[in-house]
Amino acid sequence: MNDPFGQAVDATRYDIEFSVPQVQRLRFTADCWGDDFPTLLELLSPSVEGVARVQVWLDQGIADWDPGLPSRIAQQLSDSRPNSTPAADATTIELVGDLRLLPGGEGVKNDPQYVESLLQAFHHGELDRRSYVLAIGGGAVLDTVGYAAAIAHRGIRLIRMPTTTLAQADSGVGVKNAVNWFAKKNWKGAFATPWAVINDQRLLAGLSDRDFCCGFSEAVKVAL
């Protein structure tokens, strides 16, 4: 078999290049759980029949710094439900289960039980590919939740809200998700573009000066 230019072609071998279009929605807010809450709502396309189903996972460290944050998050999402039948273009938020806490730091990436608990919660909440998992925390929590979301249903929509300067410049906006395995860092993982990332200024307020500067220095290093 020859091509139009007379060159021989092997009809049993094909190398076909293709690419999958990806969109990462990056937003910057001053206080997402305050005046800037509409920024999050705009990212929640309805899953089915005008309902956006959302499950929330929060870093224990940020909950310790702001004990009222978990209830404020739950209240904001619950209050976004219209009292009457929504219009065709309106989105109703369904908070799937209670807000869940995860410990920050490498411990959450080292222990397989956390990935298992995430997958169990996704399953029992009947999340699907058009549902949302909202992860709020440092890089380790974002990695662990992101990995579980990437392998469940071949990818549940993930919205990241990084709570450290390092995560806002690195893992929060990246496409890598991984946990530690066989005592090796990031041995088990997946590449998955998050549905959206919200870099919120207020969530950085609980950082020590040292942690703030360390993350900021990483951003400068990457820029250079």
mmCIF file of C-alpha atoms in Angstrom:
data_model
loop_
_atom_site.group_PDB
_atom_site.id
_atom_site.type_symbol
_atom_site.label_atom_id
_atom_site.label_comp_id
_atom_site.label_asym_id
_atom_site.label_seq_id
_atom_site.Cartn_x
_atom_site.Cartn_y
_atom_site.Cartn_z
ATOM 1 C CA MET A 1 0.000 0.000 0.000
ATOM 2 C CA ASN A 2 1.358 3.405 -1.004
ATOM 3 C CA ASP A 3 0.507 6.916 0.165
ATOM 4 C CA PRO A 4 -0.441 9.645 -2.388
ATOM 5 C CA PHE A 5 3.276 10.345 -2.912
ATOM 6 C CA GLY A 6 4.113 6.758 -3.831
ATOM 7 C CA GLN A 7 5.763 5.909 -0.497
ATOM 8 C CA ALA A 8 5.120 2.477 1.006
ATOM 9 C CA VAL A 9 2.755 2.489 3.995
ATOM 10 C CA ASP A 10 2.417 -0.291 6.580
ATOM 11 C CA ALA A 11 -1.348 -0.649 7.059
ATOM 12 C CA THR A 12 -0.850 -2.629 10.288
ATOM 13 C CA ARG A 13 0.891 0.123 12.259
ATOM 14 C CA TYR A 14 -0.473 3.530 13.177
ATOM 15 C CA ASP A 15 0.854 6.200 15.543
ATOM 16 C CA ILE A 16 -1.959 8.655 16.098
ATOM 17 C CA GLU A 17 -1.375 11.830 18.053
ATOM 18 C CA PHE A 18 -4.268 13.189 20.107
ATOM 19 C CA SER A 19 -4.849 15.572 22.978
ATOM 20 C CA VAL A 20 -7.652 15.996 25.492
ATOM 21 C CA PRO A 21 -8.727 19.609 26.101
ATOM 22 C CA GLN A 22 -8.507 20.620 29.748
ATOM 23 C CA VAL A 23 -9.749 23.699 31.585
ATOM 24 C CA GLN A 24 -8.475 24.726 34.994
ATOM 25 C CA ARG A 25 -10.501 27.477 36.599
ATOM 26 C CA LEU A 26 -8.268 29.555 38.882
ATOM 27 C CA ARG A 27 -9.871 32.172 41.113
ATOM 28 C CA PHE A 28 -8.473 34.587 43.718
ATOM 29 C CA THR A 29 -10.633 35.722 46.628
ATOM 30 C CA ALA A 30 -10.223 37.754 49.812
ATOM 31 C CA ASP A 31 -12.770 35.748 51.847
ATOM 32 C CA CYS A 32 -14.505 32.929 49.996
ATOM 33 C CA TRP A 33 -16.654 31.997 53.000
ATOM 34 C CA GLY A 34 -17.708 35.602 53.379
ATOM 35 C CA ASP A 35 -18.352 38.264 50.768
ATOM 36 C CA ASP A 36 -16.679 36.267 47.983
ATOM 37 C CA PHE A 37 -18.862 33.161 48.365
ATOM 38 C CA PRO A 38 -20.527 33.787 44.947
ATOM 39 C CA THR A 39 -17.153 32.969 43.356
ATOM 40 C CA LEU A 40 -17.537 29.377 44.505
ATOM 41 C CA LEU A 41 -21.187 29.196 43.494
ATOM 42 C CA GLU A 42 -20.298 30.232 39.941
ATOM 43 C CA LEU A 43 -17.993 27.199 39.684
ATOM 44 C CA LEU A 44 -20.688 24.694 40.625
ATOM 45 C CA SER A 45 -22.441 23.641 37.446
ATOM 46 C CA PRO A 46 -25.541 21.561 38.213
ATOM 47 C CA SER A 47 -24.965 17.811 38.221
ATOM 48 C CA VAL A 48 -28.497 16.757 37.300
ATOM 49 C CA GLU A 49 -31.864 18.517 37.335
ATOM 50 C CA GLY A 50 -30.297 21.758 38.519
ATOM 51 C CA VAL A 51 -28.591 20.223 41.569
ATOM 52 C CA ALA A 52 -24.843 20.447 42.294
ATOM 53 C CA ARG A 53 -23.901 17.741 44.807
ATOM 54 C CA VAL A 54 -20.890 18.697 46.943
ATOM 55 C CA GLN A 55 -18.893 16.797 49.560
ATOM 56 C CA VAL A 56 -16.456 18.809 51.694
ATOM 57 C CA TRP A 57 -13.148 17.677 53.238
ATOM 58 C CA LEU A 58 -11.261 20.036 55.548
ATOM 59 C CA ASP A 59 -7.743 20.049 56.969
ATOM 60 C CA GLN A 60 -7.856 19.601 60.756
ATOM 61 C CA GLY A 61 -5.216 22.302 61.131
ATOM 62 C CA ILE A 62 -7.366 24.994 59.535
ATOM 63 C CA ALA A 63 -10.336 23.872 61.649
ATOM 64 C CA ASP A 64 -8.211 24.204 64.793
ATOM 65 C CA TRP A 65 -7.192 27.721 63.777
ATOM 66 C CA ASP A 66 -10.779 28.750 62.979
ATOM 67 C CA PRO A 67 -13.161 26.480 64.944
ATOM 68 C CA GLY A 68 -16.196 28.219 63.472
ATOM 69 C CA LEU A 69 -15.183 27.576 59.870
ATOM 70 C CA PRO A 70 -16.739 24.087 59.465
ATOM 71 C CA SER A 71 -20.178 25.282 60.575
ATOM 72 C CA ARG A 72 -19.830 28.437 58.473
ATOM 73 C CA ILE A 73 -19.041 26.363 55.382
ATOM 74 C CA ALA A 74 -21.992 24.056 55.996
ATOM 75 C CA GLN A 75 -24.288 27.015 56.623
ATOM 76 C CA GLN A 76 -23.194 28.865 53.484
ATOM 77 C CA LEU A 77 -23.738 25.830 51.281
ATOM 78 C CA SER A 78 -27.088 25.019 52.910
ATOM 79 C CA ASP A 79 -28.304 28.620 52.641
ATOM 80 C CA SER A 80 -27.603 28.597 48.898
ATOM 81 C CA ARG A 81 -30.585 26.295 48.369
ATOM 82 C CA PRO A 82 -33.553 28.225 46.966
ATOM 83 C CA ASN A 83 -36.739 28.047 49.036
ATOM 84 C CA SER A 84 -38.916 27.592 45.958
ATOM 85 C CA THR A 85 -38.561 25.599 42.783
ATOM 86 C CA PRO A 86 -35.379 26.895 41.087
ATOM 87 C CA ALA A 87 -35.414 28.463 37.673
ATOM 88 C CA ALA A 88 -34.057 26.437 34.780
ATOM 89 C CA ASP A 89 -30.679 28.175 34.947
ATOM 90 C CA ALA A 90 -30.411 28.222 38.761
ATOM 91 C CA THR A 91 -28.208 25.811 40.695
ATOM 92 C CA THR A 92 -29.283 24.179 43.929
ATOM 93 C CA ILE A 93 -26.462 23.043 46.217
ATOM 94 C CA GLU A 94 -26.804 19.693 47.944
ATOM 95 C CA LEU A 95 -24.250 19.177 50.701
ATOM 96 C CA VAL A 96 -23.571 15.445 50.698
ATOM 97 C CA GLY A 97 -23.221 14.311 54.316
ATOM 98 C CA ASP A 98 -21.405 16.107 57.089
ATOM 99 C CA LEU A 99 -18.233 18.078 56.515
ATOM 100 C CA ARG A 100 -15.297 15.724 57.135
ATOM 101 C CA LEU A 101 -11.898 16.450 58.702
ATOM 102 C CA LEU A 102 -8.490 15.040 57.745
ATOM 103 C CA PRO A 103 -5.183 15.501 59.573
ATOM 104 C CA GLY A 104 -2.630 17.647 57.749
ATOM 105 C CA GLY A 105 0.992 16.770 57.091
ATOM 106 C CA GLU A 106 2.624 13.675 55.636
ATOM 107 C CA GLY A 107 0.749 11.379 58.031
ATOM 108 C CA VAL A 108 -2.400 11.591 55.920
ATOM 109 C CA LYS A 109 -0.405 10.526 52.849
ATOM 110 C CA ASN A 110 1.320 7.681 54.669
ATOM 111 C CA ASP A 111 -1.746 5.887 56.023
ATOM 112 C CA PRO A 112 -3.873 3.952 53.478
ATOM 113 C CA GLN A 113 -6.922 4.178 55.757
ATOM 114 C CA TYR A 114 -7.474 7.788 54.746
ATOM 115 C CA VAL A 115 -7.743 6.980 51.042
ATOM 116 C CA GLU A 116 -10.059 4.110 51.946
ATOM 117 C CA SER A 117 -12.254 6.386 54.074
ATOM 118 C CA LEU A 118 -12.446 8.907 51.235
ATOM 119 C CA LEU A 119 -13.520 6.270 48.729
ATOM 120 C CA GLN A 120 -16.070 4.859 51.171
ATOM 121 C CA ALA A 121 -17.531 8.338 51.687
ATOM 122 C CA PHE A 122 -17.715 8.944 47.922
ATOM 123 C CA HIS A 123 -19.475 5.602 47.494
ATOM 124 C CA HIS A 124 -21.975 6.023 50.323
ATOM 125 C CA GLY A 125 -22.685 9.588 49.196
ATOM 126 C CA GLU A 126 -23.362 8.257 45.690
ATOM 127 C CA LEU A 127 -21.037 10.811 44.118
ATOM 128 C CA ASP A 128 -20.531 10.515 40.381
ATOM 129 C CA ARG A 129 -18.389 12.163 37.727
ATOM 130 C CA ARG A 130 -20.564 15.287 37.766
ATOM 131 C CA SER A 131 -20.520 15.659 41.545
ATOM 132 C CA TYR A 132 -17.975 17.812 43.378
ATOM 133 C CA VAL A 133 -15.385 17.129 46.042
ATOM 134 C CA LEU A 134 -14.243 20.304 47.780
ATOM 135 C CA ALA A 135 -10.835 19.929 49.460
ATOM 136 C CA ILE A 136 -9.692 22.692 51.824
ATOM 137 C CA GLY A 137 -6.234 22.364 53.326
ATOM 138 C CA GLY A 138 -2.499 22.149 52.903
ATOM 139 C CA GLY A 139 -0.642 20.252 50.217
ATOM 140 C CA ALA A 140 -0.806 16.833 51.911
ATOM 141 C CA VAL A 141 -4.583 16.965 52.335
ATOM 142 C CA LEU A 142 -5.057 18.247 48.773
ATOM 143 C CA ASP A 143 -2.854 15.413 47.483
ATOM 144 C CA THR A 144 -4.746 12.712 49.373
ATOM 145 C CA VAL A 145 -8.241 13.950 48.559
ATOM 146 C CA GLY A 146 -7.166 14.643 44.982
ATOM 147 C CA TYR A 147 -5.823 11.128 44.510
ATOM 148 C CA ALA A 148 -9.027 9.550 45.808
ATOM 149 C CA ALA A 149 -11.159 11.848 43.631
ATOM 150 C CA ALA A 150 -9.012 11.030 40.579
ATOM 151 C CA ILE A 151 -9.491 7.259 40.838
ATOM 152 C CA ALA A 152 -13.167 7.221 41.862
ATOM 153 C CA HIS A 153 -15.408 6.910 38.791
ATOM 154 C CA ARG A 154 -12.268 7.721 36.749
ATOM 155 C CA GLY A 155 -12.435 11.246 38.121
ATOM 156 C CA ILE A 156 -14.880 13.189 40.305
ATOM 157 C CA ARG A 157 -14.787 16.969 39.888
ATOM 158 C CA LEU A 158 -12.285 18.341 42.401
ATOM 159 C CA ILE A 159 -12.242 21.909 43.712
ATOM 160 C CA ARG A 160 -9.135 22.778 45.697
ATOM 161 C CA MET A 161 -8.860 25.539 48.278
ATOM 162 C CA PRO A 162 -5.208 25.549 49.397
ATOM 163 C CA THR A 163 -4.579 26.988 52.860
ATOM 164 C CA THR A 164 -0.813 27.592 52.739
ATOM 165 C CA THR A 165 1.305 29.860 50.570
ATOM 166 C CA LEU A 166 3.229 26.799 49.421
ATOM 167 C CA ALA A 167 0.083 24.970 48.310
ATOM 168 C CA GLN A 168 -1.350 28.088 46.637
ATOM 169 C CA ALA A 169 1.778 28.314 44.475
ATOM 170 C CA ASP A 170 2.514 24.612 44.033
ATOM 171 C CA SER A 171 0.334 21.571 44.755
ATOM 172 C CA GLY A 172 -2.909 23.538 44.815
ATOM 173 C CA VAL A 173 -2.626 24.683 41.206
ATOM 174 C CA GLY A 174 -0.834 21.608 39.855
ATOM 175 C CA VAL A 175 -2.299 18.493 38.242
ATOM 176 C CA LYS A 176 -0.433 15.896 40.326
ATOM 177 C CA ASN A 177 -2.145 13.866 43.042
ATOM 178 C CA ALA A 178 -0.318 11.243 45.078
ATOM 179 C CA VAL A 179 0.042 9.386 48.354
ATOM 180 C CA ASN A 180 3.069 7.662 49.840
ATOM 181 C CA TRP A 181 3.388 3.882 49.426
ATOM 182 C CA PHE A 182 6.058 1.303 50.244
ATOM 183 C CA ALA A 183 7.673 4.014 52.400
ATOM 184 C CA LYS A 184 8.296 5.988 49.193
ATOM 185 C CA LYS A 185 7.052 9.516 48.710
ATOM 186 C CA ASN A 186 4.314 9.993 46.103
ATOM 187 C CA TRP A 187 4.702 6.403 44.853
ATOM 188 C CA LYS A 188 0.998 5.956 44.087
ATOM 189 C CA GLY A 189 -0.650 8.792 42.182
ATOM 190 C CA ALA A 190 -2.479 10.170 39.175
ATOM 191 C CA PHE A 191 -2.407 13.209 36.933
ATOM 192 C CA ALA A 192 -5.802 14.898 37.075
ATOM 193 C CA THR A 193 -6.630 18.527 36.342
ATOM 194 C CA PRO A 194 -8.817 19.971 39.122
ATOM 195 C CA TRP A 195 -12.160 21.372 38.109
ATOM 196 C CA ALA A 196 -11.203 24.596 39.868
ATOM 197 C CA VAL A 197 -8.761 26.152 42.331
ATOM 198 C CA ILE A 198 -9.619 29.010 44.679
ATOM 199 C CA ASN A 199 -6.677 30.810 46.269
ATOM 200 C CA ASP A 200 -8.308 32.538 49.215
ATOM 201 C CA GLN A 201 -6.405 35.214 51.128
ATOM 202 C CA ARG A 202 -8.192 34.770 54.447
ATOM 203 C CA LEU A 203 -7.265 31.090 54.674
ATOM 204 C CA LEU A 204 -3.606 32.137 54.915
ATOM 205 C CA ALA A 205 -4.194 34.251 58.019
ATOM 206 C CA GLY A 206 -3.537 31.348 60.385
ATOM 207 C CA LEU A 207 -0.024 30.653 59.082
ATOM 208 C CA SER A 208 3.012 31.397 61.175
ATOM 209 C CA ASP A 209 5.456 33.944 59.721
ATOM 210 C CA ARG A 210 7.892 31.092 59.096
ATOM 211 C CA ASP A 211 5.391 28.993 57.129
ATOM 212 C CA PHE A 212 4.180 32.007 55.178
ATOM 213 C CA CYS A 213 7.727 32.962 54.180
ATOM 214 C CA CYS A 214 8.724 29.392 53.302
ATOM 215 C CA GLY A 215 5.853 29.072 50.851
ATOM 216 C CA PHE A 216 6.398 32.528 49.457
ATOM 217 C CA SER A 217 10.090 31.715 48.918
ATOM 218 C CA GLU A 218 9.083 28.637 46.914
ATOM 219 C CA ALA A 219 6.936 30.824 44.660
ATOM 220 C CA VAL A 220 9.864 33.168 44.082
ATOM 221 C CA LYS A 221 12.139 30.209 43.316
ATOM 222 C CA VAL A 222 9.727 28.818 40.727
ATOM 223 C CA ALA A 223 9.320 32.257 39.137
ATOM 224 C CA LEU A 224 13.081 32.658 38.862
#
